[in-house]
Tab-separated table of C-alpha atoms and ligand atoms in Angstrom:
chain	number	residue	atom	x	y	z
Z	1	UNK	CA	108.733	89.715	101.638
Z	2	UNK	CA	105.365	88.205	102.547
Z	3	UNK	CA	104.597	84.978	100.763
Z	4	UNK	CA	101.253	83.510	99.959
Z	5	UNK	CA	100.933	80.363	102.089
Z	6	UNK	CA	100.478	77.035	100.280
Z	7	UNK	CA	96.824	76.595	99.514
Z	8	UNK	CA	95.431	73.221	100.502
Z	9	UNK	CA	91.990	73.747	99.050
Z	10	UNK	CA	92.642	74.372	95.347
Z	11	UNK	CA	90.399	71.482	94.300
Z	12	UNK	CA	87.583	72.836	96.493
Z	13	UNK	CA	88.140	76.323	95.089
Z	14	UNK	CA	87.427	75.194	91.527
Z	15	UNK	CA	83.884	74.327	92.687
Z	16	UNK	CA	83.317	77.566	94.591
Z	17	UNK	CA	81.714	80.817	93.415
Z	18	UNK	CA	83.552	83.956	94.527
Z	19	UNK	CA	81.180	86.810	95.419
Z	20	UNK	CA	82.608	90.292	96.001
Z	21	UNK	CA	80.591	93.078	97.613
Z	22	UNK	CA	81.547	96.370	96.001
Z	23	UNK	CA	78.334	98.392	96.282
Z	24	UNK	CA	79.207	100.706	99.193
Z	25	UNK	CA	79.545	104.486	98.880
Z	26	UNK	CA	82.913	104.644	100.615
Z	27	UNK	CA	81.948	107.759	102.571
Z	28	UNK	CA	84.976	107.598	104.868
Z	29	UNK	CA	87.268	108.034	101.871
Z	30	UNK	CA	85.544	111.116	100.472
Z	31	UNK	CA	86.329	113.052	98.369
Z	32	UNK	CA	88.274	110.274	96.600
Z	33	UNK	CA	85.074	108.249	96.252
Z	34	UNK	CA	82.992	111.100	94.812
Z	35	UNK	CA	84.018	110.018	91.311
Z	36	UNK	CA	85.514	106.557	91.840
Z	37	UNK	CA	84.097	103.684	93.916
Z	38	UNK	CA	86.456	102.651	96.732
Z	39	UNK	CA	87.431	99.232	95.267
Z	40	UNK	CA	88.595	100.996	92.065
Z	41	UNK	CA	90.952	103.499	93.721
Z	42	UNK	CA	94.580	103.082	92.594
Z	43	UNK	CA	96.445	101.061	95.219
Z	44	UNK	CA	100.056	100.045	94.659
Z	45	UNK	CA	99.704	100.660	90.928
Z	46	UNK	CA	96.355	98.897	90.293
Z	47	UNK	CA	92.697	99.434	91.155
Z	48	UNK	CA	92.407	97.888	94.629
Z	49	UNK	CA	90.026	95.177	93.421
Z	50	UNK	CA	92.650	93.844	90.972
Z	51	UNK	CA	94.756	92.598	93.875
Z	52	UNK	CA	91.791	90.685	95.334
Z	53	UNK	CA	90.827	89.221	91.942
Z	54	UNK	CA	94.414	88.039	91.445
Z	55	UNK	CA	94.338	86.301	94.855
Z	56	UNK	CA	91.008	84.670	94.019
Z	57	UNK	CA	92.426	83.387	90.718
Z	58	UNK	CA	95.614	82.165	92.425
Z	59	UNK	CA	93.510	80.203	94.932
Z	60	UNK	CA	91.814	78.354	92.065
Z	61	UNK	CA	88.372	80.001	91.886
Z	62	UNK	CA	87.184	80.843	88.384
Z	63	UNK	CA	83.644	82.189	88.569
Z	64	UNK	CA	83.288	85.615	90.217
Z	65	UNK	CA	80.121	87.637	90.793
Z	66	UNK	CA	80.451	91.323	91.696
Z	67	UNK	CA	77.573	92.749	93.753
Z	68	UNK	CA	77.539	96.388	92.655
Z	69	UNK	CA	75.421	99.439	93.353
Z	70	UNK	CA	77.272	102.762	93.758
Z	71	UNK	CA	78.856	103.677	90.388
Z	72	UNK	CA	78.113	100.142	89.168
Z	73	UNK	CA	79.128	100.742	85.537
Z	74	UNK	CA	82.760	101.529	86.415
Z	75	UNK	CA	83.540	97.919	87.340
Z	76	UNK	CA	82.367	96.231	84.141
Z	77	UNK	CA	84.018	98.921	82.018
Z	78	UNK	CA	87.381	98.070	83.587
Z	79	UNK	CA	87.268	94.307	84.204
Z	80	UNK	CA	84.941	93.197	81.378
Z	81	UNK	CA	84.454	89.417	81.353
Z	82	UNK	CA	87.549	88.854	83.539
Z	83	UNK	CA	89.459	86.820	80.934
Z	84	UNK	CA	92.571	88.913	81.507
Z	85	UNK	CA	92.674	87.540	85.053
Z	86	UNK	CA	91.838	83.972	83.986
Z	87	UNK	CA	88.391	84.502	85.537
Z	88	UNK	CA	84.789	84.634	84.407
Z	89	UNK	CA	83.291	87.757	85.989
Z	90	UNK	CA	79.562	88.535	86.127
Z	91	UNK	CA	77.929	91.687	87.495
Z	92	UNK	CA	74.715	92.152	89.456
Z	93	UNK	CA	73.476	95.690	90.096
Z	94	UNK	CA	71.357	96.803	93.061
Z	95	UNK	CA	69.307	99.788	91.948
Z	96	UNK	CA	68.896	100.696	95.633
Z	97	UNK	CA	71.796	99.486	97.801
Z	98	UNK	CA	70.643	96.400	99.720
Z	99	UNK	CA	73.335	96.297	102.400
Z	100	UNK	CA	75.892	93.519	102.792
Z	101	UNK	CA	73.373	90.691	103.411
Z	102	UNK	CA	70.943	91.966	100.773
Z	103	UNK	CA	73.838	92.218	98.315
Z	104	UNK	CA	74.753	88.561	98.901
Z	105	UNK	CA	71.105	87.440	98.449
Z	106	UNK	CA	70.862	89.506	95.278
Z	107	UNK	CA	73.540	87.469	93.449
Z	108	UNK	CA	71.853	84.133	94.303
Z	109	UNK	CA	70.586	83.476	90.767
Z	110	UNK	CA	74.119	83.732	89.375
Z	111	UNK	CA	75.612	81.079	91.667
Z	112	UNK	CA	76.760	77.884	89.960
Z	113	UNK	CA	78.053	75.775	92.824
Z	114	UNK	CA	76.922	74.612	96.290
Z	115	UNK	CA	79.550	76.799	97.977
Z	116	UNK	CA	80.139	80.546	97.730
Z	117	UNK	CA	83.077	82.475	99.179
Z	118	UNK	CA	82.015	86.055	99.892
Z	119	UNK	CA	84.480	88.940	100.170
Z	120	UNK	CA	84.121	92.516	101.343
Z	121	UNK	CA	85.629	94.389	98.419
Z	122	UNK	CA	87.692	96.726	100.582
Z	123	UNK	CA	89.707	94.307	102.707
Z	124	UNK	CA	93.399	93.700	102.096
Z	125	UNK	CA	94.188	90.233	103.409
Z	126	UNK	CA	96.925	87.637	103.271
Z	127	UNK	CA	94.753	84.703	104.352
Z	128	UNK	CA	95.099	81.284	102.732
Z	129	UNK	CA	91.734	81.064	100.962
Z	130	UNK	CA	92.070	77.335	100.299
Z	131	UNK	CA	92.609	76.680	104.012
Z	132	UNK	CA	89.377	78.569	104.849
Z	133	UNK	CA	87.516	76.382	102.346
Z	134	UNK	CA	89.099	73.299	103.946
Z	135	UNK	CA	87.842	74.331	107.384
Z	136	UNK	CA	84.350	74.867	105.984
Z	137	UNK	CA	84.089	71.498	104.250
Z	138	UNK	CA	85.887	69.440	106.913
Z	139	UNK	CA	83.525	70.814	109.570
Z	140	UNK	CA	80.364	70.484	107.441
Z	141	UNK	CA	79.493	74.095	108.322
Z	142	UNK	CA	76.534	76.126	107.110
Z	143	UNK	CA	78.740	79.223	107.166
Z	144	UNK	CA	82.456	79.651	107.942
Z	145	UNK	CA	83.845	83.077	108.805
Z	146	UNK	CA	87.447	84.074	108.444
Z	147	UNK	CA	88.390	85.454	111.870
Z	148	UNK	CA	91.687	87.263	112.230
Z	149	UNK	CA	93.596	87.899	115.448
Z	150	UNK	CA	94.465	91.578	115.853
Z	151	UNK	CA	96.770	93.263	118.392
Z	152	UNK	CA	94.059	95.688	119.572
Z	153	UNK	CA	90.537	94.261	119.139
Z	154	UNK	CA	88.823	97.166	120.989
Z	155	UNK	CA	88.187	99.048	117.758
Z	156	UNK	CA	86.161	96.136	116.315
Z	157	UNK	CA	83.317	93.824	117.218
Z	158	UNK	CA	84.779	90.499	118.388
Z	159	UNK	CA	83.774	86.919	117.562
Z	160	UNK	CA	84.515	84.275	120.232
Z	161	UNK	CA	84.645	80.577	119.262
Z	162	UNK	CA	84.609	77.350	121.327
Z	163	UNK	CA	87.272	74.610	121.318
Z	164	UNK	CA	85.710	73.067	118.176
Z	165	UNK	CA	85.851	76.382	116.301
Z	166	UNK	CA	82.106	76.993	116.584
Z	167	UNK	CA	81.154	80.683	116.676
Z	168	UNK	CA	79.514	81.533	120.020
Z	169	UNK	CA	78.445	85.141	119.551
Z	170	UNK	CA	78.882	88.371	117.587
Z	171	UNK	CA	79.834	90.986	120.143
Z	172	UNK	CA	79.735	94.772	119.722
Z	173	UNK	CA	82.865	96.910	120.276
Z	174	UNK	CA	83.867	97.103	123.935
Z	175	UNK	CA	86.836	98.345	125.967
Z	176	UNK	CA	87.389	94.808	127.261
Z	177	UNK	CA	86.718	92.269	124.475
Z	178	UNK	CA	86.845	88.605	125.572
Z	179	UNK	CA	88.868	87.574	122.493
Z	180	UNK	CA	91.254	89.119	119.964
Z	181	UNK	CA	89.396	87.446	117.059
Z	182	UNK	CA	87.497	89.779	114.741
Z	183	UNK	CA	85.364	89.314	111.639
Z	184	UNK	CA	87.763	89.640	108.688
Z	185	UNK	CA	85.038	90.240	106.072
Z	186	UNK	CA	85.414	86.918	104.210
Z	187	UNK	CA	82.775	84.195	104.557
Z	188	UNK	CA	82.046	80.775	103.073
Z	189	UNK	CA	78.328	80.050	102.639
Z	190	UNK	CA	76.418	76.936	101.752
Z	191	UNK	CA	74.327	78.055	98.801
Z	192	UNK	CA	71.041	77.160	100.552
Z	193	UNK	CA	71.857	79.549	103.402
Z	194	UNK	CA	72.067	82.402	100.885
Z	195	UNK	CA	68.655	81.436	99.497
Z	196	UNK	CA	67.159	81.869	102.983
Z	197	UNK	CA	68.318	85.529	103.306
Z	198	UNK	CA	65.231	87.738	102.732
Z	199	UNK	CA	65.191	89.030	99.136
Z	200	UNK	CA	64.474	92.553	97.904
Z	201	UNK	CA	65.134	94.506	101.089
Z	202	UNK	CA	68.103	95.931	102.979
Z	203	UNK	CA	69.809	93.264	105.131
Z	204	UNK	CA	73.065	93.484	107.080
Z	205	UNK	CA	75.062	90.257	107.058
Z	206	UNK	CA	76.855	91.182	110.290
Z	207	UNK	CA	73.867	92.446	112.289
Z	208	UNK	CA	71.030	90.310	110.955
Z	209	UNK	CA	72.123	87.213	108.995
Z	210	UNK	CA	74.878	85.919	111.297
Z	211	UNK	CA	73.086	86.482	114.642
Z	212	UNK	CA	69.954	84.918	113.081
Z	213	UNK	CA	71.902	81.812	112.064
Z	214	UNK	CA	73.225	81.401	115.618
Z	215	UNK	CA	69.789	81.698	117.182
Z	216	UNK	CA	68.440	79.141	114.660
Z	217	UNK	CA	71.147	76.669	115.757
Z	218	UNK	CA	73.002	76.672	112.413
Z	219	UNK	CA	76.613	75.434	112.374
Z	220	UNK	CA	78.705	78.608	112.052
Z	221	UNK	CA	82.450	77.978	112.224
Z	222	UNK	CA	85.378	80.358	112.607
Z	223	UNK	CA	88.614	79.874	110.675
Z	224	UNK	CA	91.096	81.705	112.886
Z	225	UNK	CA	94.540	82.876	111.786
Z	226	UNK	CA	96.961	85.763	112.252
Z	227	UNK	CA	97.439	86.645	108.594
Z	228	UNK	CA	97.892	90.179	107.249
Z	229	UNK	CA	94.596	92.074	107.454
Z	230	UNK	CA	93.496	95.656	106.876
Z	231	UNK	CA	90.140	97.298	106.198
Z	232	UNK	CA	90.977	99.990	103.613
Z	233	UNK	CA	88.008	102.184	104.606
Z	234	UNK	CA	89.843	105.161	106.153
Z	235	UNK	CA	92.540	107.330	104.522
Z	236	UNK	CA	95.237	106.260	107.015
Z	237	UNK	CA	94.503	102.570	106.377
Z	238	UNK	CA	94.325	103.117	102.632
Z	239	UNK	CA	97.788	104.687	102.620
Z	240	UNK	CA	99.207	102.016	104.931
Z	241	UNK	CA	97.673	99.172	102.899
Z	242	UNK	CA	99.046	100.538	99.633
Z	243	UNK	CA	102.527	100.996	101.066
Z	244	UNK	CA	102.436	97.502	102.622
Z	245	UNK	CA	101.660	96.089	99.163
Z	246	UNK	CA	104.474	98.083	97.556
Z	247	UNK	CA	106.942	96.905	100.202
Z	248	UNK	CA	105.755	93.268	100.111
Z	249	UNK	CA	104.500	93.316	103.702
Z	250	UNK	CA	101.083	92.494	102.240
Z	251	UNK	CA	101.065	89.981	99.398
Z	252	UNK	CA	99.639	90.530	95.925
Z	253	UNK	CA	100.293	88.149	93.030
Z	254	UNK	CA	100.355	91.260	90.788
Z	255	UNK	CA	103.503	92.584	92.442
Z	256	UNK	CA	105.619	89.428	92.556
Z	257	UNK	CA	109.268	90.321	92.089
Z	258	UNK	CA	108.533	94.074	92.024
Z	259	UNK	CA	108.305	95.006	95.693
Z	260	UNK	CA	110.545	97.669	97.234
Z	261	UNK	CA	110.616	101.158	98.775
Z	262	UNK	CA	108.514	102.619	95.968
Z	263	UNK	CA	106.538	101.627	92.871
Z	264	UNK	CA	106.679	104.086	89.986
Z	265	UNK	CA	104.664	103.663	86.799
Z	266	UNK	CA	107.051	103.551	83.806
Z	267	UNK	CA	105.237	106.532	82.225
Z	268	UNK	CA	105.872	108.784	85.254
Z	269	UNK	CA	108.673	111.355	85.161
Z	270	UNK	CA	110.849	111.621	88.236
Z	271	UNK	CA	113.470	114.402	88.260
Z	272	UNK	CA	116.921	114.215	89.824
Z	273	UNK	CA	117.381	114.300	93.570
Z	274	UNK	CA	113.832	113.084	94.289
Z	275	UNK	CA	113.436	110.746	97.274
Z	276	UNK	CA	110.624	108.203	97.046
Z	277	UNK	CA	110.303	106.010	100.128
Z	278	UNK	CA	108.051	104.221	102.613
Z	279	UNK	CA	106.171	102.239	99.965
Z	280	UNK	CA	105.138	105.282	97.921
Z	281	UNK	CA	103.224	104.536	94.714
Z	282	UNK	CA	103.389	106.946	91.749
Z	283	UNK	CA	100.729	106.572	89.045
Z	284	UNK	CA	100.670	106.887	85.267
Z	285	UNK	CA	101.925	110.126	83.762
Z	286	UNK	CA	102.710	111.773	87.098
Z	287	UNK	CA	105.625	114.190	87.185
Z	288	UNK	CA	107.770	114.830	90.254
Z	289	UNK	CA	110.005	117.879	90.357
Z	290	UNK	CA	113.622	118.018	91.494
Z	291	UNK	CA	114.426	117.693	95.175
Z	292	UNK	CA	110.939	116.564	96.267
Z	293	UNK	CA	110.539	113.935	98.943
Z	294	UNK	CA	107.511	111.602	98.923
Z	295	UNK	CA	107.181	109.240	101.869
Z	296	UNK	CA	104.497	106.572	102.521
Z	297	UNK	CA	102.045	108.149	100.066
Z	298	UNK	CA	99.825	107.258	97.120
Z	299	UNK	CA	99.926	109.459	94.013
Z	300	UNK	CA	97.213	108.580	91.499
Z	301	UNK	CA	97.566	109.257	87.751
Z	302	UNK	CA	98.613	112.568	86.198
Z	303	UNK	CA	99.720	114.189	89.462
Z	304	UNK	CA	102.225	117.050	89.279
Z	305	UNK	CA	104.557	117.668	92.191
Z	306	UNK	CA	106.637	120.805	91.712
Z	307	UNK	CA	110.250	121.033	92.946
Z	308	UNK	CA	111.101	120.901	96.627
Z	309	UNK	CA	107.752	119.600	97.907
Z	310	UNK	CA	107.518	117.187	100.848
Z	311	UNK	CA	104.533	114.791	100.956
Z	312	UNK	CA	104.051	112.303	103.785
Z	313	UNK	CA	101.330	109.779	104.608
Z	314	UNK	CA	98.953	111.310	102.097
Z	315	UNK	CA	96.802	110.495	99.078
Z	316	UNK	CA	96.990	112.769	96.021
Z	317	UNK	CA	94.188	112.098	93.525
Z	318	UNK	CA	94.435	112.206	89.733
Z	319	UNK	CA	95.337	115.461	88.056
Z	320	UNK	CA	96.164	117.311	91.287
Z	321	UNK	CA	99.084	119.748	91.401
Z	322	UNK	CA	101.280	120.189	94.458
Z	323	UNK	CA	103.173	123.478	94.244
Z	324	UNK	CA	106.868	124.087	94.850
Z	325	UNK	CA	108.093	123.721	98.431
Z	326	UNK	CA	104.662	122.642	99.712
Z	327	UNK	CA	104.554	120.529	102.913
Z	328	UNK	CA	101.729	117.975	103.155
Z	329	UNK	CA	101.260	115.376	105.872
Z	330	UNK	CA	98.269	113.066	106.630
Z	331	UNK	CA	96.041	114.706	103.995
Z	332	UNK	CA	93.771	113.755	101.115
Z	333	UNK	CA	93.996	115.992	98.021
Z	334	UNK	CA	91.052	115.592	95.630
Z	335	UNK	CA	91.091	115.239	91.842
Z	336	UNK	CA	92.418	118.231	89.940
Z	337	UNK	CA	92.978	120.319	93.090
Z	338	UNK	CA	95.893	122.757	93.093
Z	339	UNK	CA	97.910	123.466	96.213
Z	340	UNK	CA	99.860	126.696	95.728
Z	341	UNK	CA	103.585	127.004	96.414
Z	342	UNK	CA	104.767	127.028	100.048
Z	343	UNK	CA	101.416	125.957	101.571
Z	344	UNK	CA	101.569	123.696	104.627
Z	345	UNK	CA	98.762	121.192	105.150
Z	346	UNK	CA	98.546	118.523	107.827
Z	347	UNK	CA	96.383	116.824	110.418
Z	348	UNK	CA	93.830	115.106	108.204
Z	349	UNK	CA	92.909	117.990	105.901
Z	350	UNK	CA	90.841	116.974	102.883
Z	351	UNK	CA	90.897	119.226	99.833
Z	352	UNK	CA	87.865	118.813	97.558
Z	353	UNK	CA	88.240	118.129	93.797
Z	354	UNK	CA	89.096	121.165	91.721
Z	355	UNK	CA	89.770	123.468	94.685
Z	356	UNK	CA	92.656	125.882	94.152
Z	357	UNK	CA	94.628	127.151	97.120
Z	358	UNK	CA	96.797	130.179	96.228
Z	359	UNK	CA	100.544	130.298	96.820
Z	360	UNK	CA	101.285	130.523	100.550
Z	361	UNK	CA	97.504	130.396	101.032
Z	362	UNK	CA	97.252	127.809	103.779
Z	363	UNK	CA	99.338	127.087	106.816
Z	364	UNK	CA	97.106	124.606	108.541
Z	365	UNK	CA	97.881	122.522	111.567
Z	366	UNK	CA	95.515	121.285	114.286
Z	367	UNK	CA	97.780	122.900	116.871
Z	368	UNK	CA	97.923	126.298	115.134
W	401	LIG	P1	81.891	103.647	104.226
W	401	LIG	O1	80.726	104.396	103.637
W	401	LIG	O2	83.116	104.495	104.310
W	401	LIG	O3	81.567	102.954	105.513
W	401	LIG	O4	82.316	102.486	103.189
W	401	LIG	P2	81.406	101.364	102.459
W	401	LIG	O5	80.239	102.011	101.825
W	401	LIG	O6	82.295	100.604	101.543
W	401	LIG	O7	80.868	100.447	103.642
W	401	LIG	P3	81.604	99.235	104.356
W	401	LIG	O8	83.064	99.515	104.475
W	401	LIG	O9	80.868	98.915	105.590
W	401	LIG	O10	81.340	98.045	103.332
W	401	LIG	C1	82.050	96.831	103.367
W	401	LIG	C2	82.026	96.228	101.972
W	401	LIG	O11	80.683	95.938	101.595
W	401	LIG	C3	82.574	97.175	100.914
W	401	LIG	O12	83.315	96.408	99.989
W	401	LIG	C4	81.336	97.767	100.279
W	401	LIG	O13	81.530	98.089	98.904
W	401	LIG	C5	80.321	96.639	100.418
W	401	LIG	N1	78.954	97.139	100.599
W	401	LIG	C6	78.502	97.961	101.584
W	401	LIG	N2	77.196	98.188	101.433
W	401	LIG	C7	76.798	97.498	100.327
W	401	LIG	C8	75.554	97.343	99.645
W	401	LIG	O14	74.515	97.905	100.021
W	401	LIG	N3	75.543	96.529	98.546
W	401	LIG	C9	76.671	95.902	98.084
W	401	LIG	N4	76.581	95.148	96.989
W	401	LIG	N5	77.865	96.048	98.694
W	401	LIG	C10	77.918	96.827	99.801
């Protein structure tokens, strides 16, 4: 099982504000995000953001500011003042979404310390947060970016550094990137750098703030590692990230000692002869009928799976019903949808909330 590396920066962390950007609309995960903001979607038994908050607390940070916009009220309703996590959480709402850079500037008045660690609220990471803070302070940087090495950097913009770790450029996606280091969506800022971001308008941290800092000659360092990393923005990554948490391939302090082939909420009912595998998570009050097989999938709360169904690599939202002997692969089933008996769905189909497909109603495959 993956273990959290020893943090060397716990003392630094106590004097660092954690800022989490959670204001995005999560369009790539629709229809799941029609009712629930992406960071609150159930992932390995908890709203995704809980895993990040637990890592922040374990690293020694105490004061957290959430930069919210889309469905802002949902976060405070769930996390309150953060005491349950040993944290003090504050919320700042953007009436109009300000983008990633604008969102960081917008929390400026809530910052208490000279250093802020900023997180994209949809990244699953195993990085040693204390070590990133160490790099930042030892190098006297204005900003330090966590850069992660990935096997195939072509799908991302890349971020080359020199021998001293100084960031040289922010490069767009290309077929032939000069480095395998990509922006991992976690940054350490000197507080005064945040103050200089223009206030009250949309700003992108990746496209405007970071390139601007380089052209102004600011010291921007990269902290490079090869830790676990996944952007949970697409359904396939969401499913993979959840199953990696369940299996302990990705670390969460919330799942210590509970990792395995599946994670089933104690209130769920699983009939005889059911096979749950591949890091499948089954949420509160879900019921799985005899002889079903659920592989590498995420079932939210109150899902009903009738006998003999096979579900693979899919996300089934709260209150959905999967009929008897249904076959589902690589799909997203929205809240309260009903898939009639014997339907076959695959190839990225997304069923909208509340939609009812009659028995034997769909036999969908991209090759059909
Ligand atoms: P897509 O619409 O599917 O691209 O998802 P997204 O809206 O979450 O955008 P993206 O994945 O690029 O965002 C990265 C992180 O920044 C996520 O945690 C978002 O919640 C957050 N974010 C994006 N835009 C804003 C914004 O305008 N304000 C704030 N506060 N956060 C934002």
